[in-house]
Amino acid sequence: MTSIQLSTSITGPDDSKPRRARGTILALAFFFPLASCASFGAFPHGDAAYPFPEHETYATPAISEAQRLIAEGGPTLVGKKSLVVNGVTYPNDCTGVVRAAYAFADIDLAYRFTRYGGNGVRRLFMTLQDRGLLYAVRYPAPADLIFWDNTYDADGDRIADDELTHVGVVISVNEDGSIYYLHYHYRNGPVIERMNLTRPDDESIADGQPANSILRMRGSPPGPGSNAAQLFRVFGKGYELVKAGTGD
């Protein structure tokens, strides 16, 4: 398995100008308990259309060849200034980095983007939603796409009402619930960070990194949490999409 390089950071918006971020943001107390995961606490909120299983334990997933290629190829993008895979250059933003990771498996995540409006994250979400490939678990599979809400004030209205503001891709998952994911950091480019949906309020430091990386940007209005688990919305099985050029 490719070695994992972690970075502590705060995400920037998709296709937007970078903003300065602070190192620590306190999680704010807007709690909306989920009955399906009450034993895990109020966070993560998730998407009501895709509830978490009531009971869940870790099991080593059986992965496809496509998932393996994505999970092994994705980490090679860390620190790259230009996202080029198989001769194709991808945008330097969060959607671009997951598209580049999926290109290692010859999967074009953007093949239906012209059917939808909004930013790249929303178009990707709609692609998977229409194909029935969204779901929520606490122990995802390698190559799952991760969608987050409210990572920044996308519409500038000073209200935490910003859906589908960031996307990443799962690289690996540990038995303790640690999810290592690749995403695009506005300053450092592609990085690998951590999320733990079994301990969403845990920001303790281990191996020099928090259990849940901070995603909410400095200057954003008060909102429902600040770290990756608290802002989590849903996972998506992008690797089950049709391959580029095969139609739909």
XYZ file of C-alpha atoms in Angstrom:
248
model
C 0.000 0.000 0.000
C 1.280 3.483 -0.790
C 2.486 5.284 2.331
C 0.061 7.906 3.605
C 1.178 11.512 3.995
C -1.022 13.546 6.308
C -1.451 17.304 6.414
C -3.339 19.507 8.878
C -5.371 22.028 6.905
C -8.647 23.761 6.237
C -10.339 23.348 2.897
C -10.957 26.102 0.400
C -13.955 26.407 -1.905
C -14.308 24.534 -5.161
C -13.216 26.670 -8.128
C -12.703 29.802 -6.050
C -10.044 32.146 -4.770
C -8.050 30.956 -1.723
C -8.736 32.419 1.704
C -6.462 32.551 4.738
C -7.327 29.848 7.303
C -6.704 29.514 11.019
C -5.268 26.441 12.668
C -8.056 25.716 15.153
C -11.778 26.366 14.927
C -14.082 25.434 17.781
C -17.032 23.188 16.967
C -20.224 25.110 17.647
C -23.125 23.608 19.528
C -25.907 23.197 17.025
C -26.965 19.605 17.692
C -29.505 17.659 15.635
C -29.513 14.074 16.949
C -29.863 11.239 14.495
C -32.007 8.438 15.866
C -30.242 5.922 13.641
C -26.888 6.546 15.340
C -27.828 7.882 18.764
C -25.162 5.820 20.476
C -22.555 7.745 18.491
C -23.748 11.210 19.617
C -25.332 14.156 17.815
C -22.780 14.337 15.011
C -22.456 13.660 12.166
C -25.687 15.117 10.803
C -25.397 13.437 7.425
C -28.121 13.431 4.797
C -31.581 12.442 6.028
C -32.189 10.641 2.740
C -29.281 8.298 3.502
C -29.391 7.314 7.196
C -26.551 5.508 8.933
C -27.050 1.851 9.889
C -28.327 1.545 13.457
C -25.598 -0.969 14.282
C -22.292 -1.136 12.503
C -18.943 -2.870 12.993
C -15.726 -2.835 11.021
C -15.108 -5.503 8.399
C -12.284 -5.615 5.882
C -13.951 -4.739 2.566
C -13.597 -6.778 -0.586
C -12.657 -4.234 -3.233
C -12.797 -4.240 -7.007
C -9.856 -3.665 -9.316
C -11.160 -0.154 -9.985
C -11.191 0.636 -6.267
C -7.662 -0.677 -5.875
C -6.376 1.474 -8.726
C -8.021 4.586 -7.281
C -6.844 3.959 -3.710
C -3.278 3.264 -4.836
C -3.085 5.948 -7.515
C -4.704 8.735 -5.499
C -1.838 9.181 -3.001
C 0.619 9.744 -5.863
C -1.165 13.070 -6.466
C -0.212 14.431 -3.034
C 1.768 17.665 -3.367
C 1.446 17.808 -7.154
C 1.201 21.285 -8.684
C -0.358 19.903 -11.846
C -2.928 17.107 -11.849
C -2.083 15.013 -14.906
C -3.182 11.389 -15.244
C -2.947 9.388 -18.469
C -2.153 12.551 -20.411
C -5.215 14.471 -19.176
C -4.850 17.586 -16.993
C -7.495 18.098 -14.304
C -8.476 21.347 -12.530
C -6.612 22.329 -9.375
C -9.629 22.136 -7.081
C -11.448 19.544 -5.005
C -13.477 18.138 -7.889
C -10.393 18.037 -10.072
C -8.382 15.977 -7.599
C -11.060 13.280 -7.217
C -11.513 13.166 -10.981
C -7.757 12.695 -11.338
C -7.742 9.920 -8.720
C -10.542 8.117 -10.544
C -8.696 8.470 -13.837
C -6.233 5.834 -12.580
C -9.152 3.409 -13.025
C -10.166 4.943 -16.369
C -13.387 6.318 -14.864
C -14.589 9.757 -15.975
C -16.559 11.222 -13.071
C -17.579 14.220 -15.184
C -19.209 12.301 -18.015
C -22.694 13.583 -17.090
C -21.767 17.036 -15.768
C -23.463 18.864 -18.648
C -26.833 17.549 -17.438
C -26.693 19.479 -14.169
C -26.193 23.008 -12.886
C -24.096 24.279 -10.017
C -20.479 23.719 -9.081
C -18.467 20.573 -9.690
C -19.302 19.095 -6.289
C -23.041 19.427 -6.862
C -22.803 18.002 -10.368
C -20.872 15.024 -9.063
C -23.387 14.511 -6.256
C -26.287 14.637 -8.730
C -24.530 12.161 -11.027
C -24.268 9.622 -8.214
C -27.723 10.390 -6.820
C -29.357 9.728 -10.180
C -27.493 6.426 -10.413
C -28.483 5.318 -6.905
C -24.875 5.280 -5.695
C -25.067 7.436 -2.546
C -25.048 5.875 0.928
C -23.953 6.452 4.530
C -21.837 4.213 6.766
C -19.207 4.833 9.422
C -16.726 2.449 7.803
C -16.666 3.281 4.079
C -14.785 1.448 1.340
C -11.576 2.550 -0.373
C -12.338 4.804 -3.372
C -15.666 5.989 -1.946
C -16.274 9.660 -2.661
C -16.963 11.870 0.384
C -19.291 14.857 0.229
C -19.346 17.660 2.806
C -21.650 20.610 3.501
C -20.851 24.010 5.028
C -17.077 23.937 4.658
C -17.283 27.656 3.819
C -19.860 30.395 3.208
C -20.359 29.678 -0.484
C -23.125 32.217 -1.124
C -21.779 34.917 1.202
C -25.035 35.327 3.133
C -23.411 34.780 6.564
C -25.713 31.800 7.198
C -24.565 28.181 7.484
C -26.817 26.960 4.682
C -24.242 25.933 2.098
C -24.731 22.438 0.747
C -22.201 20.362 -1.174
C -19.198 22.631 -0.774
C -16.390 20.046 -0.816
C -15.538 16.530 -2.007
C -12.738 14.036 -1.372
C -11.990 10.349 -1.884
C -11.352 7.584 0.660
C -7.875 6.064 0.483
C -8.093 3.622 3.401
C -10.066 2.834 6.566
C -8.787 1.449 9.880
C -10.586 -0.720 12.415
C -10.680 2.202 14.887
C -12.795 4.142 12.383
C -9.979 6.338 11.054
C -10.717 7.246 7.448
C -7.766 8.511 5.415
C -9.007 10.661 2.550
C -7.458 12.581 -0.319
C -8.754 16.083 -0.991
C -7.606 19.431 -2.374
C -6.272 21.981 0.107
C -6.489 25.567 -1.130
C -2.866 26.308 -0.212
C -1.063 22.939 -0.276
C -2.890 21.260 -3.129
C -3.688 17.534 -2.841
C -3.235 16.238 0.722
C -4.336 13.219 2.757
C -6.124 13.877 6.045
C -8.257 12.011 8.577
C -11.919 11.678 9.530
C -13.560 9.393 12.096
C -17.345 9.057 11.988
C -17.393 6.858 15.097
C -15.860 9.725 17.111
C -17.048 12.860 15.315
C -16.193 15.285 18.117
C -12.667 13.931 18.612
C -10.000 16.404 17.544
C -7.257 14.870 19.694
C -3.811 14.672 18.148
C -2.192 11.350 17.240
C 0.908 11.008 15.067
C 0.944 14.794 14.879
C -2.503 14.997 13.283
C -6.086 15.401 14.561
C -8.482 12.453 14.550
C -10.831 14.699 12.567
C -9.258 17.357 10.388
C -10.745 20.853 10.461
C -12.611 21.688 7.253
C -14.668 24.793 8.014
C -12.923 27.933 6.830
C -12.004 30.897 8.975
C -14.456 33.746 8.577
C -17.416 31.447 7.941
C -20.565 32.195 9.971
C -21.421 30.075 13.034
C -22.502 26.659 11.861
C -23.055 23.012 12.719
C -19.539 21.892 13.514
C -16.157 22.473 11.962
C -14.325 19.191 11.408
C -14.581 16.586 8.661
C -16.901 14.232 10.575
C -19.202 17.007 11.775
C -19.611 18.427 8.268
C -19.931 15.029 6.565
C -22.946 14.551 4.314
C -22.735 11.255 2.419
C -20.505 8.777 0.587
C -20.763 7.830 -3.071
C -19.710 4.744 -5.043
C -18.283 6.540 -8.044
C -16.383 3.416 -9.059
C -19.694 1.830 -10.027
C -20.365 4.451 -12.695
C -20.025 3.451 -16.326
C -16.574 4.002 -17.783
C -15.793 6.862 -20.104
C -17.216 6.522 -23.577
C -19.520 3.576 -22.869
C -22.739 5.575 -22.704
C -25.308 5.688 -19.934
